[in-house]
Backbone as CSV, one residue per row, in Angstrom:
resi,resn,N_x,N_y,N_z,CA_x,CA_y,CA_z,C_x,C_y,C_z
1,MET,37.055,54.878,92.274,35.651,54.572,92.380,35.478,53.073,92.148
2,SER,34.745,52.434,93.006,34.489,51.006,92.832,33.071,50.811,92.313
3,SER,32.888,49.708,91.611,31.573,49.363,91.086,31.153,48.036,91.669
4,LEU,29.873,47.852,91.804,29.337,46.617,92.344,28.337,46.052,91.356
5,VAL,28.521,44.792,91.012,27.585,44.095,90.139,26.981,42.957,90.941
6,VAL,25.671,42.886,90.938,24.963,41.830,91.649,24.067,41.114,90.648
7,ILE,24.175,39.794,90.588,23.323,38.995,89.714,22.487,38.087,90.603
8,GLU,21.166,38.190,90.463,20.260,37.362,91.254,19.187,36.793,90.340
9,HIS,18.670,35.657,90.711,17.615,35.001,89.934,16.400,34.840,90.849
10,LYS,15.607,35.893,90.930,14.416,35.917,91.785,13.317,36.671,91.050
11,ASP,12.145,36.749,91.658,11.058,37.524,91.064,11.506,38.970,90.860
12,PHE,11.269,39.488,89.676,11.783,40.808,89.316,11.197,41.951,90.126
13,GLU,9.941,41.861,90.497,9.291,43.005,91.150,9.980,43.368,92.464
14,ASN,10.248,42.389,93.294,10.919,42.674,94.560,12.362,43.110,94.349
15,LEU,13.060,42.468,93.415,14.450,42.851,93.153,14.552,44.291,92.665
16,ILE,13.683,44.674,91.769,13.709,46.038,91.243,13.450,47.032,92.366
17,LYS,12.498,46.735,93.215,12.205,47.635,94.330,13.382,47.745,95.298
18,ILE,14.137,46.673,95.464,15.293,46.689,96.365,16.468,47.464,95.754
19,TYR,16.768,47.217,94.478,17.998,47.739,93.878,17.839,49.046,93.104
20,ALA,16.644,49.420,92.727,16.461,50.647,91.933,16.719,51.872,92.800
21,ARG,17.737,52.604,92.429,18.107,53.846,93.119,18.410,54.885,92.039
22,PRO,18.460,56.137,92.385,18.695,57.171,91.366,19.960,56.955,90.527
23,LYS,21.034,56.403,91.095,22.276,56.209,90.339,22.448,54.787,89.828
24,ALA,21.445,53.957,89.987,21.539,52.549,89.578,21.169,52.379,88.110
25,LEU,21.785,51.395,87.477,21.415,50.955,86.135,21.037,49.484,86.261
26,LEU,19.788,49.173,86.005,19.305,47.797,86.093,19.267,47.189,84.694
27,TYR,19.752,45.960,84.579,19.635,45.204,83.335,18.655,44.076,83.604
28,CYS,17.564,44.043,82.856,16.541,43.016,83.026,16.604,42.050,81.853
29,GLU,16.623,40.771,82.147,16.630,39.746,81.101,15.428,38.845,81.302
30,GLN,14.326,39.236,80.743,13.073,38.510,80.848,12.868,37.691,79.584
31,PRO,11.955,36.716,79.604,11.619,36.028,78.348,11.031,37.017,77.343
32,TYR,11.443,36.910,76.103,10.868,37.769,75.076,9.399,37.400,74.894
33,HIS,8.600,38.387,74.576,7.166,38.177,74.399,6.910,37.174,73.276
34,ALA,5.978,36.266,73.513,5.538,35.239,72.564,6.611,34.183,72.286
35,THR,7.692,34.167,73.062,8.704,33.112,72.944,8.955,32.463,74.310
36,GLU,8.058,32.684,75.242,8.248,32.225,76.615,8.487,30.720,76.715
37,LYS,7.930,29.954,75.793,8.066,28.488,75.860,9.512,28.027,75.710
38,TYR,10.378,28.853,75.155,11.787,28.482,74.972,12.615,28.656,76.243
39,TYR,12.079,29.307,77.256,12.851,29.654,78.441,12.693,28.677,79.599
40,GLY,11.698,27.838,79.575,11.502,26.884,80.650,11.052,27.503,81.964
41,VAL,10.481,28.699,81.897,9.932,29.356,83.085,8.526,29.820,82.760
42,ARG,7.730,29.987,83.778,6.359,30.482,83.564,6.390,32.007,83.585
43,PHE,6.128,32.625,82.455,6.096,34.080,82.328,4.963,34.403,81.371
44,MET,3.931,35.025,81.890,2.701,35.256,81.139,2.636,36.718,80.657
45,GLU,1.643,37.026,79.819,1.468,38.419,79.384,1.292,39.346,80.573
46,ALA,0.612,38.878,81.605,0.435,39.704,82.806,1.785,40.037,83.447
47,ASP,2.770,39.142,83.340,4.102,39.410,83.876,4.822,40.483,83.059
48,HIS,4.631,40.476,81.747,5.214,41.532,80.907,4.638,42.898,81.318
49,ILE,3.355,42.937,81.577,2.705,44.183,82.002,3.166,44.579,83.406
50,ARG,3.280,43.607,84.298,3.767,43.869,85.649,5.202,44.392,85.627
51,LEU,6.026,43.862,84.733,7.396,44.355,84.585,7.393,45.808,84.130
52,ARG,6.593,46.120,83.122,6.493,47.505,82.647,6.030,48.442,83.769
53,ASP,5.021,48.026,84.506,4.499,48.855,85.590,5.538,49.059,86.689
54,THR,6.275,48.022,87.009,7.310,48.120,88.039,8.417,49.065,87.589
55,LEU,8.858,48.941,86.348,9.931,49.798,85.845,9.488,51.253,85.701
56,SER,8.214,51.477,85.468,7.742,52.853,85.297,7.820,53.651,86.592
57,ASP,7.992,52.969,87.707,8.019,53.617,89.014,9.417,53.871,89.575
58,ILE,10.467,53.423,88.892,11.794,53.513,89.498,12.424,54.886,89.287
59,LYS,13.412,55.196,90.116,14.132,56.463,90.031,15.387,56.337,89.167
60,GLY,15.959,55.141,89.070,17.180,54.927,88.293,16.877,54.666,86.824
61,LYS,17.850,54.069,86.151,17.712,53.736,84.732,17.703,52.225,84.572
62,PHE,17.225,51.789,83.418,17.229,50.358,83.150,17.467,50.104,81.669
63,LEU,17.983,48.936,81.399,18.161,48.439,80.038,17.326,47.181,79.943
64,LEU,16.450,47.131,78.945,15.472,46.054,78.845,15.401,45.569,77.397
65,PRO,16.127,44.512,77.048,16.032,44.009,75.671,14.707,43.283,75.462
66,TYR,14.104,43.504,74.327,12.835,42.853,73.993,12.783,42.625,72.500
67,ASN,11.951,41.671,72.089,11.677,41.516,70.671,10.750,42.650,70.226
68,ASP,10.816,42.944,68.962,10.068,44.073,68.406,8.729,43.570,67.889
69,ASP,7.716,43.614,68.739,6.380,43.239,68.276,5.364,44.268,68.765
70,GLU,4.166,44.189,68.246,3.143,45.201,68.530,2.773,45.256,70.015
71,PHE,2.677,44.105,70.662,2.340,44.060,72.084,3.357,44.855,72.902
72,ILE,4.632,44.626,72.652,5.699,45.302,73.403,5.745,46.784,73.040
73,ARG,5.662,47.103,71.764,5.682,48.523,71.363,4.549,49.299,72.029
74,ASN,3.361,48.712,72.083,2.221,49.389,72.727,2.440,49.559,74.227
75,ARG,3.004,48.563,74.872,3.212,48.632,76.320,4.300,49.635,76.705
76,TYR,5.283,49.832,75.833,6.415,50.711,76.151,6.419,51.989,75.310
77,LYS,5.265,52.372,74.800,5.195,53.563,73.937,5.566,54.854,74.661
78,ASP,5.440,54.896,75.980,5.776,56.099,76.738,7.218,56.093,77.246
79,PHE,7.984,55.071,76.882,9.381,54.952,77.282,10.283,55.284,76.089
80,LYS,11.498,55.655,76.379,12.473,55.851,75.308,12.940,54.472,74.852
81,THR,12.715,54.151,73.598,13.149,52.864,73.052,14.005,53.104,71.820
82,GLU,14.814,52.125,71.511,15.660,52.197,70.322,15.677,50.823,69.674
83,ALA,15.319,50.763,68.418,15.352,49.499,67.686,16.777,49.250,67.211
84,VAL,17.265,48.049,67.445,18.596,47.657,66.997,18.490,46.325,66.279
85,GLU,19.415,46.070,65.386,19.430,44.817,64.658,20.596,43.986,65.159
86,ARG,20.338,42.699,65.367,21.402,41.792,65.790,21.129,40.405,65.243
87,GLN,22.131,39.560,65.292,21.976,38.185,64.836,21.017,37.448,65.757
88,ASN,20.061,36.741,65.203,19.122,35.938,65.984,19.666,34.515,66.045
89,ASN,20.098,34.079,67.216,20.735,32.777,67.367,19.772,31.604,67.237
90,ILE,18.487,31.834,67.439,17.524,30.734,67.356,17.191,30.417,65.900
91,SER,16.878,31.424,65.106,16.434,31.170,63.740,17.527,31.384,62.708
92,GLY,18.628,31.997,63.092,19.691,32.264,62.139,19.447,33.532,61.336
93,GLY,18.278,34.142,61.462,17.962,35.380,60.757,18.291,36.584,61.588
94,ARG,17.765,37.731,61.188,17.984,38.958,61.928,16.624,39.491,62.341
95,PHE,16.606,40.300,63.392,15.350,40.884,63.840,15.635,42.167,64.571
96,LEU,14.599,42.923,64.849,14.733,44.194,65.575,14.364,43.988,67.023
97,LYS,15.043,44.709,67.900,14.714,44.713,69.320,14.429,46.137,69.732
98,SER,13.582,46.274,70.727,13.330,47.623,71.259,13.488,47.612,72.749
């Protein structure tokens, strides 16, 4: 069995619609909420909501790392989430992700 990995840097909505299939696993790496200024890209709260809405429509699975804050928890309350602890490279502390 062969596997195919494709990495692209384009608007997420079109990419998700192209690649999301029942057997696909999508990994999304978006700016974390309320830290967008560190990424050098324009990503607004409306984009976080658009990402959630786009992912809610797919047939496959996805992995979506996010910071653990109230805005994100409320937006993804109907999804299966898991909080994990990892080293935070920016502040040197630890935090939860969902």
